Each structure stands twice: as C-alpha cells, then as structure tokens.
Short mmCIF file of C-alpha atoms and ligand atoms in Angstrom, two decimals:
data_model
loop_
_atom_site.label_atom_id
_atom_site.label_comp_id
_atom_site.label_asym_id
_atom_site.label_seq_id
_atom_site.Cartn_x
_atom_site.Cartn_y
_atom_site.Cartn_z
CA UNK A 1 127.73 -101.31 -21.13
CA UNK A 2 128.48 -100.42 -24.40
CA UNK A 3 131.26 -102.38 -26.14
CA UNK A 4 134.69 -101.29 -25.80
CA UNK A 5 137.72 -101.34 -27.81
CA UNK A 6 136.38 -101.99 -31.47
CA UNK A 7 139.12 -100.92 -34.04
CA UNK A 8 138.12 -100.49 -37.93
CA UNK A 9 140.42 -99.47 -40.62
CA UNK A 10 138.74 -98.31 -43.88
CA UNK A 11 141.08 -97.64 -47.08
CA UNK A 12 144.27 -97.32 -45.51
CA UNK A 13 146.95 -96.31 -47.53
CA UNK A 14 150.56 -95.23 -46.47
CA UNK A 15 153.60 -94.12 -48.24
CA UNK A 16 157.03 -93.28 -47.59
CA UNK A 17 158.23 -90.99 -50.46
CA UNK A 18 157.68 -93.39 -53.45
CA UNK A 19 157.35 -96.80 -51.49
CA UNK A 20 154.01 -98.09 -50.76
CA UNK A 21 153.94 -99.64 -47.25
CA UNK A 22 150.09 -100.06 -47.00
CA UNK A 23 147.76 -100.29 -49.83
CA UNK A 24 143.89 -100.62 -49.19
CA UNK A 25 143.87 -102.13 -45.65
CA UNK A 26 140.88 -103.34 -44.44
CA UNK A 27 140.26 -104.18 -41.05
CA UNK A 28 137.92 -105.12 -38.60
CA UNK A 29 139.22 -106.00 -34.87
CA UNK A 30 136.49 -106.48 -32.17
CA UNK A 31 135.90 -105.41 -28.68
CA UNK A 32 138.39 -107.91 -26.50
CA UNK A 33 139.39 -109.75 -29.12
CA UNK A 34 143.27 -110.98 -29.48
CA UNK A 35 144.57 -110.02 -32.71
CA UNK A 36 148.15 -110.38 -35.05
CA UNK A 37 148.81 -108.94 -37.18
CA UNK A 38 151.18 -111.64 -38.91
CA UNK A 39 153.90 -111.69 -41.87
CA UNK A 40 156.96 -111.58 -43.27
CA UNK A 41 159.78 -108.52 -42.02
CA UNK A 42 159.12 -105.44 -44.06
CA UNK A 43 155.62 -106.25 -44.90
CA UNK A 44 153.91 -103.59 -43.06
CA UNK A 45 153.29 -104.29 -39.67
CA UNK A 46 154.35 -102.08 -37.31
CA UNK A 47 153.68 -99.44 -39.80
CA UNK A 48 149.81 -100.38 -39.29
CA UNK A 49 150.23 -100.60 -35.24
CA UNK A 50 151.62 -97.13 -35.74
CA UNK A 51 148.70 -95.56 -36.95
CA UNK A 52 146.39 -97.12 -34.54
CA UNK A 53 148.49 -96.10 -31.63
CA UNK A 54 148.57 -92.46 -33.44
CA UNK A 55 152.27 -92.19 -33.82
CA UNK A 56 151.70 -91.99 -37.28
CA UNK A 57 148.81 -90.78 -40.03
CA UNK A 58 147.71 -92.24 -43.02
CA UNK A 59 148.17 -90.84 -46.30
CA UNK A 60 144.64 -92.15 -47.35
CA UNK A 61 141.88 -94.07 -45.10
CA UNK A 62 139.74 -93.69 -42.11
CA UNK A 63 140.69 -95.31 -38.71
CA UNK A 64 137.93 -95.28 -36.25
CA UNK A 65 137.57 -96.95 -32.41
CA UNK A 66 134.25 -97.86 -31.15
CA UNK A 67 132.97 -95.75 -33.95
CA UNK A 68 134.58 -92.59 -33.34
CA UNK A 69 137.46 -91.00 -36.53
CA UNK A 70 140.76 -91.01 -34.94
CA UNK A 71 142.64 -91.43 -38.06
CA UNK A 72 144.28 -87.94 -36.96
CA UNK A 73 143.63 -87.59 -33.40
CA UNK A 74 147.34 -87.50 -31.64
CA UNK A 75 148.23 -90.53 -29.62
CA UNK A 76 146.59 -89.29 -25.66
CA UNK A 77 142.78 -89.13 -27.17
CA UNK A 78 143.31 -92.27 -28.58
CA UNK A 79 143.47 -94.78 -24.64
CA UNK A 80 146.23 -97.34 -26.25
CA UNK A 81 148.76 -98.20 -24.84
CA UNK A 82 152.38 -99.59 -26.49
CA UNK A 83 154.48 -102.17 -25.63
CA UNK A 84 158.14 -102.19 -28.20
CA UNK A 85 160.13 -105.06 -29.11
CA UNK A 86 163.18 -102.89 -27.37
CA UNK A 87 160.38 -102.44 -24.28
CA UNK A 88 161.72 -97.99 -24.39
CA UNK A 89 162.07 -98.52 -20.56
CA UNK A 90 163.79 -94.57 -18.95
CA UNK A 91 166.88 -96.12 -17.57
CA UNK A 92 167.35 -93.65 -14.92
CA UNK A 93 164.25 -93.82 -13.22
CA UNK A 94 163.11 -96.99 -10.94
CA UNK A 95 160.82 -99.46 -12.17
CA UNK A 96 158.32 -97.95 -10.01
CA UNK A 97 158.45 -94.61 -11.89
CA UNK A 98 158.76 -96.23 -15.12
CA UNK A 99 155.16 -97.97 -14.25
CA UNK A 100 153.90 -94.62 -13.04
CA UNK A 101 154.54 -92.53 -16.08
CA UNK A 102 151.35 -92.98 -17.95
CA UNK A 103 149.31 -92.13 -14.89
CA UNK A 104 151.46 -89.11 -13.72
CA UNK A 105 150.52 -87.51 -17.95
CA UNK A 106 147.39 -88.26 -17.68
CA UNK A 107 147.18 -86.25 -14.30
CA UNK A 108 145.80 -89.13 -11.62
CA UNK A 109 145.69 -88.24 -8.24
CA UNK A 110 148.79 -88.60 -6.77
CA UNK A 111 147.08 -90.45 -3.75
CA UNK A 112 145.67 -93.19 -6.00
CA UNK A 113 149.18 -94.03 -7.79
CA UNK A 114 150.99 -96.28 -5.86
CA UNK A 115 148.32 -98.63 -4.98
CA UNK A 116 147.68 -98.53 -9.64
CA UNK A 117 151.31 -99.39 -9.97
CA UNK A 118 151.61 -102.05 -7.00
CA UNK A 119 148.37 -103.87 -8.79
CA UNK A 120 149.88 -103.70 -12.48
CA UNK A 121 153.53 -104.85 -11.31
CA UNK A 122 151.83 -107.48 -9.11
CA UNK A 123 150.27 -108.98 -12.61
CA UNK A 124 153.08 -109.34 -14.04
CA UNK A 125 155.03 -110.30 -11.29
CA UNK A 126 157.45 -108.13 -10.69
CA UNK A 127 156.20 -106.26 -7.36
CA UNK A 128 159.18 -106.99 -5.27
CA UNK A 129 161.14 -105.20 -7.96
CA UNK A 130 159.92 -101.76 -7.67
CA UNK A 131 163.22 -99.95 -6.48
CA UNK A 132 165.18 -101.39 -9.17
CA UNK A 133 166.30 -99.65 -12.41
CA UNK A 134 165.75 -101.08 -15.84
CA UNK A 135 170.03 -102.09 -16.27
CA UNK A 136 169.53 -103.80 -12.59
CA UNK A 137 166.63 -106.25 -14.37
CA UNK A 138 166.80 -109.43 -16.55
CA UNK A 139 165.20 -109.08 -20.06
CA UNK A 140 162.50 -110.93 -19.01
CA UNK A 141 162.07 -108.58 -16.20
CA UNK A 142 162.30 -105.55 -18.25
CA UNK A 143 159.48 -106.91 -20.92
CA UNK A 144 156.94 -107.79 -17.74
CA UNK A 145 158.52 -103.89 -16.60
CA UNK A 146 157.09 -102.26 -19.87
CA UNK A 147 153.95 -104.53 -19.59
CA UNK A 148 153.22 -103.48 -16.58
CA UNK A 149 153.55 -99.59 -18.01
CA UNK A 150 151.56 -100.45 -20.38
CA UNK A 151 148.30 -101.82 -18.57
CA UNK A 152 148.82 -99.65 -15.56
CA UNK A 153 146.40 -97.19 -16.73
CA UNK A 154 143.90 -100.35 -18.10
CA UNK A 155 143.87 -98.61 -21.35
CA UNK A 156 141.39 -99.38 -24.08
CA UNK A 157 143.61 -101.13 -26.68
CA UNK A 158 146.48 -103.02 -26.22
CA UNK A 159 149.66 -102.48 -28.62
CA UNK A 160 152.69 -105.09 -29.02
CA UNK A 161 154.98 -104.97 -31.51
CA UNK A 162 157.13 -108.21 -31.15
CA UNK A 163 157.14 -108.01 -27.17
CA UNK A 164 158.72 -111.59 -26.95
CA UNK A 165 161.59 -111.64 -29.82
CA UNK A 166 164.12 -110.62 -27.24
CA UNK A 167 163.34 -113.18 -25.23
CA UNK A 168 165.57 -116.22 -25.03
CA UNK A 169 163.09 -119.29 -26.46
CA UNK A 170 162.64 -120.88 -23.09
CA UNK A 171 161.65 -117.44 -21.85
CA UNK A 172 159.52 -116.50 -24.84
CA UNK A 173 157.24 -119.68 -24.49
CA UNK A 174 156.50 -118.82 -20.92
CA UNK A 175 155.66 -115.64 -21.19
CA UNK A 176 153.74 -116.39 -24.34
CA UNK A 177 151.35 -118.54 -21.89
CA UNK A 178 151.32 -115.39 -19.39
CA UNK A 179 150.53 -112.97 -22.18
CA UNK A 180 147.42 -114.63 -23.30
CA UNK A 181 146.15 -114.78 -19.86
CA UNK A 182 146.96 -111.42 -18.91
CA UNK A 183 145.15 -110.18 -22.03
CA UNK A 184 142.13 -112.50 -20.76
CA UNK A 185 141.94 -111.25 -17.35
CA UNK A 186 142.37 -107.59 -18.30
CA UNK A 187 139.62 -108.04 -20.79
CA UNK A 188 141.28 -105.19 -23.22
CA UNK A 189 141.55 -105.39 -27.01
CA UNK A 190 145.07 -106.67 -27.84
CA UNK A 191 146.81 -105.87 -31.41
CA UNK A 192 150.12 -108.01 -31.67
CA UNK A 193 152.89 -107.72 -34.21
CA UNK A 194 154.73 -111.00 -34.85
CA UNK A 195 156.98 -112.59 -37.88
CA UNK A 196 156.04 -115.54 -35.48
CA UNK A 197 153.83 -117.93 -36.78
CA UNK A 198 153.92 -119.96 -33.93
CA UNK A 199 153.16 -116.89 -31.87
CA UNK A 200 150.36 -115.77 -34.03
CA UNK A 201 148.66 -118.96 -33.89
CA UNK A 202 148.96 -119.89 -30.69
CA UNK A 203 148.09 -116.26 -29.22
CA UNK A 204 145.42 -114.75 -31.26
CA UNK A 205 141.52 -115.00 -31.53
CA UNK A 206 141.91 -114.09 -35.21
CA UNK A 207 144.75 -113.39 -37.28
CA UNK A 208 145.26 -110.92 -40.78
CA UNK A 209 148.53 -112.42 -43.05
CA UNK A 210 150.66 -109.34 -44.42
CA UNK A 211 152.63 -109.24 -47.40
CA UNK A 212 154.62 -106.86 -48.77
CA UNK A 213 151.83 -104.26 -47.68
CA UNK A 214 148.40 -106.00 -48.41
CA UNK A 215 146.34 -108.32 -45.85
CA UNK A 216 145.76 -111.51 -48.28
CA UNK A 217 144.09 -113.05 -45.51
CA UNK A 218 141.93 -112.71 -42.37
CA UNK A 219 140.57 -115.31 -39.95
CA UNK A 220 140.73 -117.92 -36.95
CA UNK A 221 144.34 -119.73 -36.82
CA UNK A 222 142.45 -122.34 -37.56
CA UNK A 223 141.17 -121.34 -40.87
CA UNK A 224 143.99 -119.28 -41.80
CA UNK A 225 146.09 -123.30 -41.52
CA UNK A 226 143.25 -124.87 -42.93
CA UNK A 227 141.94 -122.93 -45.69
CA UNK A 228 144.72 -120.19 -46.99
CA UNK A 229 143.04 -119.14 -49.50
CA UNK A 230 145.86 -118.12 -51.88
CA UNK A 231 149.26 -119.85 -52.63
CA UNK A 232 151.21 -117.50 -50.83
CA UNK A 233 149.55 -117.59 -47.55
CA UNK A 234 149.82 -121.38 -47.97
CA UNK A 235 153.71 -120.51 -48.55
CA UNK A 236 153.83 -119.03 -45.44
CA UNK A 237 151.96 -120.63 -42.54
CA UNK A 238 153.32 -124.28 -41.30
CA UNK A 239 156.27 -125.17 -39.70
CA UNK A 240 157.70 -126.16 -42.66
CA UNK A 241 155.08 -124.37 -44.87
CA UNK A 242 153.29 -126.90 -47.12
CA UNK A 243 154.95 -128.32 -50.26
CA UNK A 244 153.81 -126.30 -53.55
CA UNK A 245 153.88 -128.35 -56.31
CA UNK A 246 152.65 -127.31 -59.90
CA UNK A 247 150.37 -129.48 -61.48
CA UNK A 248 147.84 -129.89 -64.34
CA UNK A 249 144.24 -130.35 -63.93
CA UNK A 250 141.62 -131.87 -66.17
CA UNK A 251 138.00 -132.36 -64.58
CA UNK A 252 138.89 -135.03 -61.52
CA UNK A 253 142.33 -135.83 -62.82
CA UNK A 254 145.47 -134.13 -61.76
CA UNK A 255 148.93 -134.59 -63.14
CA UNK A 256 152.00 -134.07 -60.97
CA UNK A 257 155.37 -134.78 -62.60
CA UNK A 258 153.65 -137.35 -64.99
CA UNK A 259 151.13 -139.26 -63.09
CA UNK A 260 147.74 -138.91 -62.52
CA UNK A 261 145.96 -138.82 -59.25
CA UNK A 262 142.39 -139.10 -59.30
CA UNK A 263 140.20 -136.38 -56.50
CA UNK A 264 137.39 -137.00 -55.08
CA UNK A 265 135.27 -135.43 -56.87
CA UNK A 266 135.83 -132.22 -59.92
CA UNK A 267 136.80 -128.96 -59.16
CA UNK A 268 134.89 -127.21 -61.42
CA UNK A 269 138.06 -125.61 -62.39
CA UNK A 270 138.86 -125.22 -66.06
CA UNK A 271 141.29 -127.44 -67.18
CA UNK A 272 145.03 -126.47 -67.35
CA UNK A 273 147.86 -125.83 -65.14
CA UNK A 274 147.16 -125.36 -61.07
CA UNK A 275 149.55 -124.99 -58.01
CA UNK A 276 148.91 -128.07 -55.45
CA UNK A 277 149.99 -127.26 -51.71
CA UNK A 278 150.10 -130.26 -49.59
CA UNK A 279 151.56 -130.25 -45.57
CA UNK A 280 154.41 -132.22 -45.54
CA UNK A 281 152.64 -134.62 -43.16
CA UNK A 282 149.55 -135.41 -45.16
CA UNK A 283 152.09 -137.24 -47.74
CA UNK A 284 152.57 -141.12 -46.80
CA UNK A 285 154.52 -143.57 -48.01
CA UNK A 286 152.70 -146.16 -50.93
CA UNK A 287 153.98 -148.85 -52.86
CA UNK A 288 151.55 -147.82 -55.51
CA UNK A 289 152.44 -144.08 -55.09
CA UNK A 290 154.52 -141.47 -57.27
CA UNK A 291 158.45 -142.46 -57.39
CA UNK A 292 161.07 -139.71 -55.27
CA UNK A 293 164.29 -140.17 -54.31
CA UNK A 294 165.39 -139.69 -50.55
CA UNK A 295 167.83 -136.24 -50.68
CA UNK A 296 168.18 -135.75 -47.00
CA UNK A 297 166.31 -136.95 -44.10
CA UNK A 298 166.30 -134.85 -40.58
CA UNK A 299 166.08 -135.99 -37.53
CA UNK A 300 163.09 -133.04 -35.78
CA UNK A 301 163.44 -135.13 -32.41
CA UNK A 302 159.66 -136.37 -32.24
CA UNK A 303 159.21 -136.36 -35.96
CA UNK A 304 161.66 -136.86 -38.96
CA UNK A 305 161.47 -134.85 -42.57
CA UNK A 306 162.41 -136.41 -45.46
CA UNK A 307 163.65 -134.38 -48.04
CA UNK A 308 162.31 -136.28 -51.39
CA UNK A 309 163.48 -135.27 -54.73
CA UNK A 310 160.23 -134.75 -57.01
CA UNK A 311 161.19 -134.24 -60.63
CA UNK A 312 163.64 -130.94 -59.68
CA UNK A 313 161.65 -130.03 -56.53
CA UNK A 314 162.25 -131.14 -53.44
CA UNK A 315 159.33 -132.56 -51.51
CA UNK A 316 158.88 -132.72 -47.26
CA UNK A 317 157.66 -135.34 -45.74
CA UNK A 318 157.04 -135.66 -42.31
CA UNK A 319 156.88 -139.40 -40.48
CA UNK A 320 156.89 -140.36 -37.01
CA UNK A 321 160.76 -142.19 -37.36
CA UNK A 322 162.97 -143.01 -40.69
CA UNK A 323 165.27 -146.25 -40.47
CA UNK A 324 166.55 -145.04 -43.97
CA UNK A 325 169.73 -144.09 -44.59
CA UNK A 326 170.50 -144.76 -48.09
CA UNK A 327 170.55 -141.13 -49.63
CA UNK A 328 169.16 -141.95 -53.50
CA UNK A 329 166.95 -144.38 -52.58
CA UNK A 330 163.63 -144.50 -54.03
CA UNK A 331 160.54 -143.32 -51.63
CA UNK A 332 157.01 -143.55 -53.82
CA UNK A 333 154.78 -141.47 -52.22
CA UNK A 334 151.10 -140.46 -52.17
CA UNK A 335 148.25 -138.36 -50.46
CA UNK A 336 144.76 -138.51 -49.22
CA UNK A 337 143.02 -136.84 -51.83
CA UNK A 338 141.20 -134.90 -49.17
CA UNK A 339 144.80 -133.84 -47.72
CA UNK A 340 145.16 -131.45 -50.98
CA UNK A 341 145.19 -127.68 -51.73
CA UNK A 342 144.13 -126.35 -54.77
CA UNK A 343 145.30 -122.94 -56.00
CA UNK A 344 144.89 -121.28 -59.72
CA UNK A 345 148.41 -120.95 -61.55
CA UNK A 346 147.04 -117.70 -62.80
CA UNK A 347 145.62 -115.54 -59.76
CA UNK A 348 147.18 -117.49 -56.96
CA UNK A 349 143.94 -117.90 -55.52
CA UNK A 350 142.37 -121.23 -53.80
CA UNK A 351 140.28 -123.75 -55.77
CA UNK A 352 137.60 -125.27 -53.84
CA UNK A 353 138.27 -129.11 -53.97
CA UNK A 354 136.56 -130.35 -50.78
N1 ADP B 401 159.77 -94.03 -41.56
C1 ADP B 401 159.98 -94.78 -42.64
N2 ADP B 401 160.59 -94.27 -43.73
C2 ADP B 401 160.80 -95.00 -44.84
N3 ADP B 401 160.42 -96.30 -44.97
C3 ADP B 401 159.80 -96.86 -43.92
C4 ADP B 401 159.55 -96.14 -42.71
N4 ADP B 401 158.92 -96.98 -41.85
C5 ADP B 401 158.78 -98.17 -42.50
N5 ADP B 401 159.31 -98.09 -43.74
C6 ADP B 401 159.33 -99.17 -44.74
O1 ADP B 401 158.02 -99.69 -44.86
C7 ADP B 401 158.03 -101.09 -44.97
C8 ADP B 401 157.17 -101.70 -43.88
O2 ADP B 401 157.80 -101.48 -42.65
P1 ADP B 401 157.23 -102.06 -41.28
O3 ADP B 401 155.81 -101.68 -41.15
O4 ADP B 401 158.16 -101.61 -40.21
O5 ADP B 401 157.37 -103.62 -41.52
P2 ADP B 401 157.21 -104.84 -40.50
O6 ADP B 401 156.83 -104.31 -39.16
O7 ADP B 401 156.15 -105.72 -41.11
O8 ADP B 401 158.54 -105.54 -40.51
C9 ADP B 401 159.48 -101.51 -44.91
O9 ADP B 401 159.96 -101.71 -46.22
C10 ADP B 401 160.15 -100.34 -44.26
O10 ADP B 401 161.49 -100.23 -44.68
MG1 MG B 402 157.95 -104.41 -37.41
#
C-alpha cells in the first residue's frame, strides 16, 4: 500500500491586504506522523491549517498531499477532516446526526451509517450519548462529539486547531493522553494547532515553531528543547523559557556581567558580543560562582525558582527546595559549561559549542 497522508508545502505565502501572515513556508509532514504546528497567538497558525484543510488559498506556493497539487482544490477533494477550538457542533440536531453529517455529504449508503457513527462515538466514548443535543453535553463531551465527526469518515488528514483550550486543565490533560492514542490507533496524519508548549511537546512526532509568520524551526520535541537553533526559539520553549543573557566571547573565554567562564573547548566563533541561553535548572549554586542577589523566590510545589538579580537582569533558577528567605541576599551562581547555549548577537542564530 502506498503511503497515505503525506502533506508538503512549497513557497507558501499569504496576505491579508497589506499584512503578511505567511512568508516562505516550508513544510514537510509525513504519512501518520503527529504534527504542531506551535507558536505564539497571531503567528500564523491556523492561517496555515486553513489552507491545508482548503478553506483558504494561498497567495503564492504549492500545497500538495501524497504528491498530488491541491493548493486550490476546494475542501471535499481534499479527505481532511477539522476539528475547531469552538468544536462548530449544529445545536439542533442530536449528537448522532452531528456524527453523521460528513457521511450523509459524501453520499454513504444510508444502510452502512449507523453502525460508522456507533464505531466513531464508541472511540471516543460517548456512545450512550447519541440522542443528546450539543447544549445537553459537558464541554468535554462536546470536544469527544466533534472528534467523533471528525474521524467518522476515517479521513486522510487530521485537522485540530486548539481542540483542548476549552477544556478545564484537569480535563485537558486527560484528553491530551486520549488524543495521542486515538491518533495512534486510527493511524491518520494529524496536524495540531497549539500556543501550548506543553501540548506540542508532549503530543507531536515532530514539531515546526511559528513566529510572527515564519517557521524558525522544525524537528523532534526533543531537538526543538535541546538544540533551538536561534535565540528566539530558545525564548520560547521551556516552562520558564531559558534565561538569555548577553555576553562577550573571546576564543574559550566568555564574559557575563564581568567574569569570565572558561568552555570546554572554542567556538570557533569570532570574538565579540554573543547571547547565552541557559535553562533555569542547569544553573547551581557555587561558592566560587558569579555573585546575584535573591529578588524573589517561588514556591512551584515540587521545585522552587529563584529569581536572582544579574547585573539589571533577572536570572531563574530552579532547585529542588529554598530555605532562603532573606530577599537581597547574595546567591553566586554557576553552570556546567556543557549546560550552555550559544547564539550570535548579530543573526540570532545558534553557535555550536558542544
Ligand atoms: N481573515 C483575515 N483577515 C485579516 N487578517 C487575518 C485574517 N486571518 C488571520 N489574520 C491575521 O493573520 C495573523 C495570523 O493569524 P492566525 O493564523 O489566526 O494566527 P494563530 O492561529 O497563530 O494565532 C494574525 O495577525 C491575524 O490577525
Ligand atoms: Mg489560531
């Protein structure tokens, strides 16, 4: 069997009057594969799930699925299916319709519906709700409701645009679980929309970071934490985000607010001013370390931040529990010099230092 479900966009460019939304996307999402498409609100998004799902066309750009153009075809030659954030349930008609929509356009035989709606609702769990109407649900009803819609005709690709930010958070994190398998057992290309980092990392195979209409980044969760590969990427991803501190580089020596820290080996970067990202728990605590003042400490439940006052920046650290309490007091700090980030002041763009 041929693979199914690969999605390539080539050049894409959108515009809404004078405002850019996409510029130059590039993307390649394969057969099965769970993909976000994650960043920042406004940064493009949903305007890129539009196109795939055909709602919308691009202004310049070629969209094609399992090599065929579609970057005009309208929305029913395209086999996606869409799941909203506001899950566009018809509120007058029972769940049970709702689920059967798709399959009554695309003309199934009538004898083969109910048993295609039973199965979908019974995946999500919601079979013994099938008389209901969409105000007689909960929310997290009504999101497995338009789920179920959505995979009842086991469509090709897989749309979400923020399915779980209505969610309450105890909600969201069990469905989040459910989602992933779901998308596993139906074996279908998924394309999810999140501001969610958490989400993003947690759900997809591979992830592209938007901002302000550009992908800076694609990869694995993994990389995408452990390699950004420009400063604001490294901005964005981590729960805080990691600290970005300037600094000055010459050969193996950096600089950061006046004293020198010696890497493992030289960059190869010419020398001059760089950015240095670290995650607020690769700093430790060092007698022999750089001097910061404690500006706030907060308690995170299983970890504590402190809030450390670097020159004018503040600086987070994150340690397993904090018996300080004197605000002022003086925290000297270092970091593996494996833990660090390199980025050019310049271009923004990582600095191999590892
Ligand atoms: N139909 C539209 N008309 C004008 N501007 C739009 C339209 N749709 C989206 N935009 C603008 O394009 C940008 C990207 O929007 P969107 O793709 O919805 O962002 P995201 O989903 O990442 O939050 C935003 O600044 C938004 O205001
Ligand atoms: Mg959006």
């Amino acid at each position: 069997m041929s693979p199914k479900g690969r999605v390539s966009l080539r050049g894409i460019r959108k515009e809404f009057g004078r405002f850019v939304a996409l510029d130059d996307i590039d993307l390649d999402i394969e057969p099965v594969e769970f993909f976000a498409l994650l960043g920042p609100s406004g940064s493009g998004k949903t305007t890129t799930l539009r196109l795939v799902a055909g709602l919308d066309t691009p202004d310049e750009g070629t969209l094609t699925v399992d090599g065929v153009d579609v970057t005009f075809a309208p929305p029913g030659e395209r086999d996606v299916a869409m799941v909203f954030q506001n899950y566009a349930l018809y509120p007058h008609m029972t769940v049970r319709d709702n689920i059967a929509f798709p399959l009554k356009m695309a003309k199934a035989p009538a004898s083969s519906i109910d048993e295609l709606v039973r199965e979908a609702a019974a995946k999500v769990r919601i079979d013994h709700l099938l008389h209901r109407r969409p105000g007689q649900l909960s929310g997290g009803q009504q999101q497995r409701c338009a789920l179920a819609r959505a995979i009842v005709r086991k469509p090709k690709l897989f749309l979400l645009d923020e399915p779980l930010s209505n969610l309450d958070a105890q909600l969201r994190l069990e469905t989040r679980v459910e989602l992933k398998k779901l998308q596993r057992n139906l074996n279908v290309t998924a394309i999810y929309v999140t501001h969610d980092q958490e989400e993003a990392m947690t759900l997809a195979d591979r992830m592209a970071i938007f901002l302000e209409g550009t992908i800076k980044q694609i990869g694995t969760p993994a990389e995408v934490f452990d390699h950004p590969n420009c400063v604001e990427v490294a901005a964005f991803i981590g729960s805080p985000p990691m600290n970005i501190i300037p600094a000055a580089l010459n050969g193996r020596t950096l600089t950061i607010e006046g004293h020198s820290v010696a890497l493992h080996r030289d960059p190869g970067h010419p020398p001059g001013p760089v950015i240095v990202g670290i995650r607020p728990g690769s700093l430790r605590i060092d007698p022999e370390g750089i001097p910061t003042q404690l500006y706030l400490q907060e308690n995170m439940g299983e970890t504590w931040l402190l809030n450390l006052k670097l020159g004018e920046m503040i600086v987070k650290m994150r340690v397993a529990h904090s018996e300080r309490s004197a605000e002022g007091e003086t925290v000297p700090i270092s970091f593996a010099p494996g833990a660090i980030h390199l980025f050019d002041a310049e271009t923004g763009l990582r600095v191999q230092v590892n």
